[in-house]
Amino acid sequence: MSSTLKKAFPIFASRTERFHYLDSAATGQICAAAAAALLGYETTARANVKRGVYPLADAASNAFDAARASIARYIGIDDANEVIFTSGTTMGLNLLAHCLTAELAPGDEILLSELEHHSNIVPWQIAAARRSLIVRAIPVKKDGTLELAAIEGLLSARTRIIAVAHTSNVTGAISDTSRIAEAARAAGAYFVLDGAQALPHGPVDLKRLGCDAFAASGHKMFSATGAGIVWMNKELAHRLPPFLSGGEMIRTVSLKGSTYAPPPHRFEAGTPPIGACLAMGAAAEWLASLDWTAIESEERRLTRRLLDGLSATAHTTVLGPAGFCHRRGIISFDVDGVHPHDLCQFLGDRGIALRGGHHCAQPLMERFNLAATTRASLALYNDDADIDALLEGLESAVRLLR
Ligand SMILES: Cc1ncc(COP(=O)(O)O)c(C=O)c1O
């Protein structure tokens, strides 16, 4: 199956040398559908959106609306106007941190977790410093999952926002969103979900996940860099103030003051990354057409192979959940006595693309008493040859580098 899927990603046919791409949690490779949408718009259909009335501009605006609708369907949302285009998860979480905290009073609390990407920590810290808010964090258990039993003790009458990752970009652990949603509801807090690592693994149903707001990136779901989305429920989006300001987010402007457009435009100031948004819509359409039961079962099989192989490799410790159910194929490991950067360089020279470092999750590294790990992350195009290459390469690395 992965060989058929591989054909839908132009990069694999373009490489003549050994190429085992195991860094999809950093960025996924672009699929042909997204690449065609990007190139088609930029070369033959380019006009700004929501401005001109000539046919080319009209067509661009219609394609932009259609992309929004495709993404809404991929995340289980009926009203496409609840989807706001951003430049990616980082901008989305900044938007949410800025806008949601505008309603808060000094002393109100925000609950994050120890496993968050810096993009879901720093924007809240900056907002907290500005508005004298308190930031707390759900601890992480030894197996890399959230210590949800601690939530009750961390919530207070002042908790207004809970913001956590759907899937850890370090360990692949999937959060128990229904328990967190329940806790948020009971506390009367908004539940913000960082979905950066969720969308590459198939469609999601945000209604079932129970969040009030969600952010994700196009480039991680096999589209172009430069576009992403925020989803917010309608009532919330209509109530919140803008984030960035300028053209296209207004209703009226006078030198005395301005009024704002309704969502989604209120949150989409300036010319959006149109080509990348169209590409994200095309990726969502293509991904939605795939057999995710089969893809998921293949990802589980490869994850199991990799986890078993790593556990059998001398001096190697895997972080994160031991099972295959509540995790994705994002696997961080530590090789005692070998720095992740040396390991990634050694394996990179042998055609194996991995990521070494703190993965923008320094609090989680601290939790595990590590400065850095090596991470292999799987996507729908990986196959047994990728796992074999990594495990064989790692054996040599342990022999030669330790
Ligand atoms: C869980 C998580 N959140 C947020 C981000 C930030 O995404 P982006 O760099 O696309 O804005 C990432 C990127 O790796 C991530 O893995």
Coordinates of C-alpha atoms and ligand atoms in Angstrom, one line a residue:
M1 CA 0.0 0.0 0.0
S2 CA 2.7 2.5 0.9
S3 CA 4.3 2.0 -2.5
T4 CA 1.1 3.2 -4.1
L5 CA 0.9 6.1 -1.7
K6 CA 4.5 6.9 -2.3
K7 CA 3.7 7.5 -6.0
A8 CA 1.4 10.4 -4.8
F9 CA 4.5 12.2 -3.4
P10 CA 6.7 13.7 -6.2
I11 CA 9.8 13.8 -4.0
F12 CA 10.2 10.0 -3.9
A13 CA 10.5 9.7 -7.7
S14 CA 12.8 12.6 -7.8
R15 CA 15.5 11.1 -5.5
T16 CA 18.1 8.9 -7.1
E17 CA 20.2 8.3 -4.0
R18 CA 19.1 6.4 -0.9
F19 CA 16.3 8.2 0.8
H20 CA 14.4 7.2 3.9
Y21 CA 12.4 10.1 5.1
L22 CA 11.5 9.7 8.8
D23 CA 11.0 13.3 9.8
S24 CA 7.4 13.9 8.9
A25 CA 6.6 15.3 12.4
A26 CA 8.8 18.3 11.4
T27 CA 7.2 18.6 8.0
G28 CA 5.4 16.1 5.7
Q29 CA 6.4 15.8 2.1
I30 CA 4.0 17.6 -0.3
C31 CA 1.4 15.4 -2.1
A32 CA 0.9 15.7 -5.8
A33 CA -2.6 17.1 -5.3
A34 CA -1.4 20.0 -3.1
A35 CA 1.6 20.6 -5.4
A36 CA -0.7 20.9 -8.4
A37 CA -3.0 23.3 -6.7
L38 CA -0.1 25.5 -5.6
L39 CA 1.5 25.5 -9.0
G40 CA -1.8 25.9 -10.8
Y41 CA -2.8 28.9 -8.8
E42 CA 0.6 30.6 -8.9
T43 CA 1.2 30.1 -12.6
T44 CA -2.2 30.2 -14.3
A45 CA -4.9 31.4 -11.9
R46 CA -3.3 34.1 -9.7
A47 CA -5.3 37.0 -8.5
N48 CA -6.0 38.4 -5.0
V49 CA -9.1 37.1 -3.2
K50 CA -12.1 39.0 -1.9
R51 CA -11.2 42.1 -3.7
G52 CA -11.6 42.1 -7.6
V53 CA -14.8 41.4 -9.5
Y54 CA -13.2 40.4 -12.8
P55 CA -13.4 36.7 -13.7
L56 CA -9.8 35.7 -12.7
A57 CA -10.3 37.3 -9.2
D58 CA -13.7 35.8 -8.9
A59 CA -12.3 32.3 -9.7
A60 CA -9.5 32.8 -7.1
S61 CA -12.1 33.8 -4.4
N62 CA -14.3 30.8 -5.3
A63 CA -11.3 28.5 -5.1
F64 CA -10.3 30.0 -1.7
D65 CA -13.8 29.4 -0.4
A66 CA -13.8 25.8 -1.8
A67 CA -10.4 25.2 0.0
R68 CA -11.9 26.4 3.3
A69 CA -14.9 24.0 2.8
S70 CA -12.6 21.0 2.0
I71 CA -10.6 21.6 5.2
A72 CA -13.9 22.1 7.2
R73 CA -15.1 18.7 6.0
Y74 CA -11.7 17.1 6.9
I75 CA -12.0 18.3 10.5
G76 CA -15.8 17.5 10.8
I77 CA -17.1 21.0 10.8
D78 CA -20.4 21.8 9.0
D79 CA -19.9 25.6 8.6
A80 CA -16.8 26.4 6.6
N81 CA -16.9 30.0 7.9
E82 CA -15.7 28.6 11.2
V83 CA -12.4 27.8 9.6
I84 CA -9.9 30.7 9.8
F85 CA -6.8 30.6 7.6
T86 CA -3.5 31.3 9.3
S87 CA 0.2 30.8 8.5
G88 CA 0.4 27.7 10.6
T89 CA -0.1 26.2 14.1
T90 CA 2.2 28.7 15.7
M91 CA 0.3 31.7 14.4
G92 CA -3.0 29.9 15.2
L93 CA -1.9 29.4 18.9
N94 CA -0.7 33.0 19.1
L95 CA -4.1 34.2 17.7
L96 CA -5.9 32.1 20.3
A97 CA -3.6 33.1 23.2
H98 CA -4.0 36.8 22.3
C99 CA -7.8 36.8 21.6
L100 CA -8.9 34.4 24.4
T101 CA -7.0 36.1 27.1
A102 CA -8.4 39.5 26.1
E103 CA -11.5 38.4 28.1
L104 CA -9.6 37.4 31.2
A105 CA -9.0 39.2 34.5
P106 CA -5.7 39.3 36.5
G107 CA -5.3 36.1 38.6
D108 CA -7.3 34.0 36.1
E109 CA -5.6 30.7 35.2
I110 CA -4.5 28.8 32.1
L111 CA -3.7 25.1 32.3
L112 CA -1.2 23.7 29.8
S113 CA 0.9 20.5 30.0
E114 CA 4.5 19.5 30.4
L115 CA 4.5 17.9 27.0
E116 CA 3.6 20.9 24.9
H117 CA 5.5 22.2 21.9
H118 CA 6.9 25.7 22.6
S119 CA 4.2 27.1 20.3
N120 CA 1.6 26.0 22.9
I121 CA 3.6 27.4 25.8
V122 CA 5.3 30.7 24.9
P123 CA 2.2 32.6 23.5
W124 CA 0.3 31.8 26.7
Q125 CA 3.2 32.9 28.8
I126 CA 3.4 36.2 27.0
A127 CA -0.3 36.8 27.3
A128 CA -0.1 35.8 31.0
A129 CA 2.7 38.3 31.6
R130 CA 0.6 41.1 29.9
R131 CA -2.5 40.4 31.8
S132 CA -1.2 39.1 35.1
L133 CA -2.5 35.6 34.6
I134 CA -1.3 32.3 36.1
V135 CA 0.0 29.4 33.9
R136 CA 0.0 25.9 35.4
A137 CA 0.9 22.6 33.7
I138 CA -0.5 19.0 33.8
P139 CA 2.5 16.7 34.6
V140 CA 3.6 13.9 32.3
K141 CA 3.8 10.3 33.5
K142 CA 6.8 8.1 33.0
D143 CA 5.3 6.6 29.9
G144 CA 4.9 10.1 28.3
T145 CA 1.2 10.4 28.7
L146 CA -0.6 13.1 30.7
E147 CA -1.2 12.6 34.4
L148 CA -4.9 13.3 34.1
A149 CA -5.5 12.3 37.7
A150 CA -3.7 15.5 38.5
I151 CA -6.1 17.7 36.6
E152 CA -8.7 18.1 39.4
G153 CA -6.0 19.4 41.8
L154 CA -4.8 21.9 39.1
L155 CA -8.2 23.3 38.3
S156 CA -9.6 26.1 40.3
A157 CA -12.5 28.5 40.2
R158 CA -10.2 30.8 38.2
T159 CA -9.2 28.3 35.4
R160 CA -10.4 29.8 32.1
I161 CA -8.4 28.0 29.5
I162 CA -7.0 24.4 29.1
A163 CA -4.6 24.2 26.1
V164 CA -3.0 20.9 25.3
A165 CA -1.6 18.9 22.3
H166 CA -3.8 16.3 20.6
T167 CA -0.6 14.3 19.9
S168 CA 2.9 14.8 21.3
N169 CA 5.4 15.7 18.7
V170 CA 8.1 14.0 20.8
T171 CA 6.6 10.7 22.0
G172 CA 3.5 10.4 19.7
A173 CA 1.3 10.0 22.8
I174 CA -2.3 10.8 22.0
S175 CA -4.1 12.8 24.7
D176 CA -7.4 11.6 26.2
T177 CA -9.3 14.5 24.8
S178 CA -12.7 13.4 26.1
R179 CA -11.5 13.5 29.7
I180 CA -9.9 16.9 29.2
A181 CA -13.0 18.2 27.5
E182 CA -15.1 17.0 30.4
A183 CA -12.7 18.6 32.9
A184 CA -12.9 21.9 30.9
R185 CA -16.6 21.8 30.7
A186 CA -16.9 21.2 34.5
A187 CA -14.6 24.1 35.2
G188 CA -16.3 26.4 32.7
A189 CA -13.0 26.7 30.8
Y190 CA -12.3 26.9 27.1
F191 CA -10.5 23.8 25.7
V192 CA -7.9 24.6 23.1
L193 CA -6.4 21.7 21.1
D194 CA -3.0 21.9 19.3
G195 CA -3.8 19.7 16.4
A196 CA -0.4 20.0 14.5
Q197 CA 0.4 16.3 14.8
A198 CA -3.2 15.1 14.5
L199 CA -4.2 16.0 10.9
P200 CA -1.4 14.1 9.1
H201 CA -2.9 10.8 10.5
G202 CA -6.3 11.1 9.0
P203 CA -9.5 13.2 9.2
V204 CA -10.7 14.3 12.7
D205 CA -14.1 15.0 14.1
L206 CA -13.7 18.1 16.2
K207 CA -17.3 17.8 17.5
R208 CA -16.4 14.4 19.0
L209 CA -13.1 15.7 20.4
G210 CA -15.0 18.3 22.3
C211 CA -12.7 21.3 22.0
D212 CA -13.7 24.9 21.6
A213 CA -10.7 25.9 19.4
F214 CA -8.2 24.0 17.3
A215 CA -5.0 24.9 15.5
A216 CA -3.1 23.0 12.8
S217 CA -0.5 23.5 10.0
G218 CA -0.9 22.6 6.3
H219 CA 2.8 21.6 5.8
K220 CA 2.4 18.8 8.3
M221 CA -0.6 17.3 6.4
F222 CA 1.4 17.0 3.2
S223 CA 0.6 20.5 1.8
A224 CA 2.7 23.6 1.2
T225 CA 4.5 25.6 3.9
G226 CA 2.9 28.9 4.8
A227 CA -0.7 28.1 5.5
G228 CA -2.6 26.6 8.5
I229 CA -6.0 26.9 10.2
V230 CA -7.7 27.8 13.4
W231 CA -11.1 26.5 14.1
M232 CA -13.3 28.2 16.8
N233 CA -16.9 27.6 17.6
K234 CA -19.1 30.3 16.1
E235 CA -20.3 31.9 19.3
L236 CA -16.7 32.3 20.5
A237 CA -15.4 33.6 17.1
H238 CA -18.1 36.3 16.9
R239 CA -17.3 37.5 20.4
L240 CA -13.5 37.7 20.2
P241 CA -11.6 40.8 19.2
P242 CA -9.2 40.7 16.2
F243 CA -5.6 39.5 16.4
L244 CA -3.7 41.0 13.4
S245 CA -5.3 44.1 11.9
G246 CA -5.2 45.9 8.5
G247 CA -6.9 45.3 5.2
E248 CA -9.8 42.8 4.7
M249 CA -10.6 42.3 8.4
I250 CA -12.7 45.4 8.7
R251 CA -16.3 46.4 8.2
T252 CA -15.7 50.2 8.2
V253 CA -12.6 52.4 8.8
S254 CA -12.5 56.1 9.6
L255 CA -9.8 58.1 11.2
K256 CA -11.8 58.1 14.4
G257 CA -12.0 54.3 14.6
S258 CA -12.9 51.1 12.9
T259 CA -15.4 48.3 13.1
Y260 CA -14.5 44.7 12.2
A261 CA -15.8 42.1 9.8
P262 CA -17.4 39.0 11.1
P263 CA -15.3 35.8 11.3
P264 CA -13.5 34.3 9.5
H265 CA -12.4 37.6 7.9
R266 CA -12.0 39.4 11.2
F267 CA -9.0 37.1 11.8
E268 CA -7.5 37.1 8.3
A269 CA -5.9 40.5 8.0
G270 CA -4.0 41.2 4.7
T271 CA -3.4 39.1 1.7
P272 CA -3.5 35.4 2.9
P273 CA -1.0 32.8 1.6
I274 CA -3.5 32.0 -1.2
G275 CA -1.6 29.3 -3.0
A276 CA -0.7 27.5 0.2
C277 CA -4.4 27.7 1.4
L278 CA -5.6 26.2 -1.9
A279 CA -2.9 23.5 -1.6
M280 CA -4.1 22.8 1.9
G281 CA -7.6 22.4 0.6
A282 CA -6.4 20.0 -2.1
A283 CA -4.4 18.0 0.4
A284 CA -7.5 17.7 2.7
E285 CA -9.7 16.5 -0.3
W286 CA -7.0 13.9 -1.3
L287 CA -6.4 12.7 2.3
A288 CA -10.2 12.4 2.9
S289 CA -10.4 10.1 -0.1
L290 CA -8.0 7.5 1.4
D291 CA -8.7 4.3 3.3
W292 CA -7.6 5.4 6.8
T293 CA -8.4 2.0 8.4
A294 CA -5.8 0.4 6.2
I295 CA -3.3 3.3 6.6
E296 CA -3.6 3.3 10.4
S297 CA -3.2 -0.5 10.6
E298 CA 0.0 -0.2 8.5
E299 CA 1.3 2.7 10.6
R300 CA 0.7 0.6 13.7
R301 CA 2.5 -2.4 12.2
L302 CA 5.5 -0.3 11.3
T303 CA 5.5 1.5 14.7
R304 CA 5.5 -1.9 16.4
R305 CA 8.4 -3.1 14.3
L306 CA 10.3 0.1 15.0
L307 CA 9.6 0.0 18.8
D308 CA 10.6 -3.7 19.0
G309 CA 13.8 -3.1 17.0
L310 CA 14.8 -0.1 19.1
S311 CA 14.1 -2.0 22.3
A312 CA 16.4 -4.8 21.0
T313 CA 19.2 -2.3 20.1
A314 CA 22.0 -2.1 22.7
H315 CA 22.1 1.1 24.8
T316 CA 18.9 2.4 23.4
T317 CA 15.9 3.6 25.4
V318 CA 12.6 4.6 23.9
L319 CA 10.5 7.5 25.4
G320 CA 6.7 7.4 25.4
P321 CA 3.9 4.9 25.5
A322 CA 4.9 1.2 25.3
G323 CA 1.7 0.1 23.5
F324 CA 0.6 0.8 20.0
C325 CA -2.9 2.1 20.7
H326 CA -2.7 5.5 22.2
R327 CA 0.2 6.7 20.2
R328 CA 1.2 7.6 16.7
G329 CA 4.4 6.6 14.9
I330 CA 6.4 9.4 16.4
I331 CA 9.2 7.8 18.3
S332 CA 11.9 9.5 20.3
F333 CA 14.8 7.5 21.7
D334 CA 18.1 8.0 23.5
V335 CA 21.3 6.1 22.7
D336 CA 23.4 6.2 25.8
G337 CA 26.7 7.8 25.1
V338 CA 25.8 9.1 21.6
H339 CA 24.6 12.6 21.1
P340 CA 21.5 12.8 18.9
H341 CA 23.1 15.4 16.6
D342 CA 26.0 12.9 15.9
L343 CA 23.6 10.1 15.4
C344 CA 21.4 12.2 13.0
Q345 CA 24.5 13.3 11.1
F346 CA 25.8 9.7 10.8
L347 CA 22.4 8.3 9.7
G348 CA 21.7 11.4 7.5
D349 CA 24.9 10.6 5.6
R350 CA 23.4 7.2 4.9
G351 CA 20.2 8.6 3.5
I352 CA 18.1 8.4 6.7
A353 CA 16.4 11.7 7.6
L354 CA 15.7 12.0 11.4
R355 CA 15.5 14.8 13.8
G356 CA 17.8 15.2 16.8
G357 CA 17.3 17.9 19.5
H358 CA 14.8 19.1 22.0
H359 CA 12.0 19.1 19.4
C360 CA 10.8 22.5 20.7
A361 CA 9.6 20.8 23.9
Q362 CA 12.2 21.7 26.5
P363 CA 9.9 21.2 29.5
L364 CA 9.4 17.6 28.4
M365 CA 13.1 17.0 27.9
E366 CA 13.6 18.3 31.5
R367 CA 10.9 15.9 32.7
F368 CA 12.9 13.1 31.3
N369 CA 16.3 14.5 32.4
L370 CA 17.5 14.7 28.8
A371 CA 18.9 17.6 26.8
A372 CA 17.9 16.1 23.5
T373 CA 16.6 12.9 21.8
T374 CA 16.6 11.4 18.4
R375 CA 13.2 11.2 16.7
A376 CA 11.9 9.0 13.9
S377 CA 8.4 10.0 12.7
L378 CA 6.3 8.0 10.3
A379 CA 3.8 9.0 7.8
L380 CA 1.5 7.2 5.3
Y381 CA 4.4 6.9 2.7
N382 CA 6.8 5.0 5.0
D383 CA 7.4 1.3 4.5
D384 CA 9.5 -1.7 5.8
A385 CA 12.5 -0.5 3.9
D386 CA 12.6 2.7 6.0
I387 CA 12.4 0.7 9.2
D388 CA 15.1 -1.7 8.1
A389 CA 17.4 1.1 7.0
L390 CA 17.0 2.9 10.4
L391 CA 17.5 -0.2 12.5
E392 CA 20.6 -1.4 10.5
G393 CA 22.0 2.1 10.5
L394 CA 21.5 2.4 14.2
E395 CA 23.3 -0.8 14.9
S396 CA 26.4 0.5 13.0
A397 CA 26.1 3.9 14.7
V398 CA 26.1 2.3 18.2
R399 CA 29.1 0.2 17.2
L400 CA 31.1 3.1 15.7
L401 CA 30.1 6.2 17.7
R402 CA 30.0 4.9 21.3
Ligands
LIG1 C1 2.6 19.7 18.5 C2 3.1 20.9 17.7 N1 2.5 22.1 17.9 C3 2.9 23.2 17.2 C4 3.9 23.1 16.2 C5 4.2 24.3 15.4 O1 3.9 24.1 14.1 P1 4.3 25.1 13.0 O2 5.8 25.2 13.1 O3 3.9 24.5 11.7 O4 3.7 26.4 13.3 C6 4.5 21.8 16.0 C7 5.5 21.7 15.0 O5 6.3 20.8 15.0 C8 4.0 20.7 16.7 O6 4.6 19.5 16.5

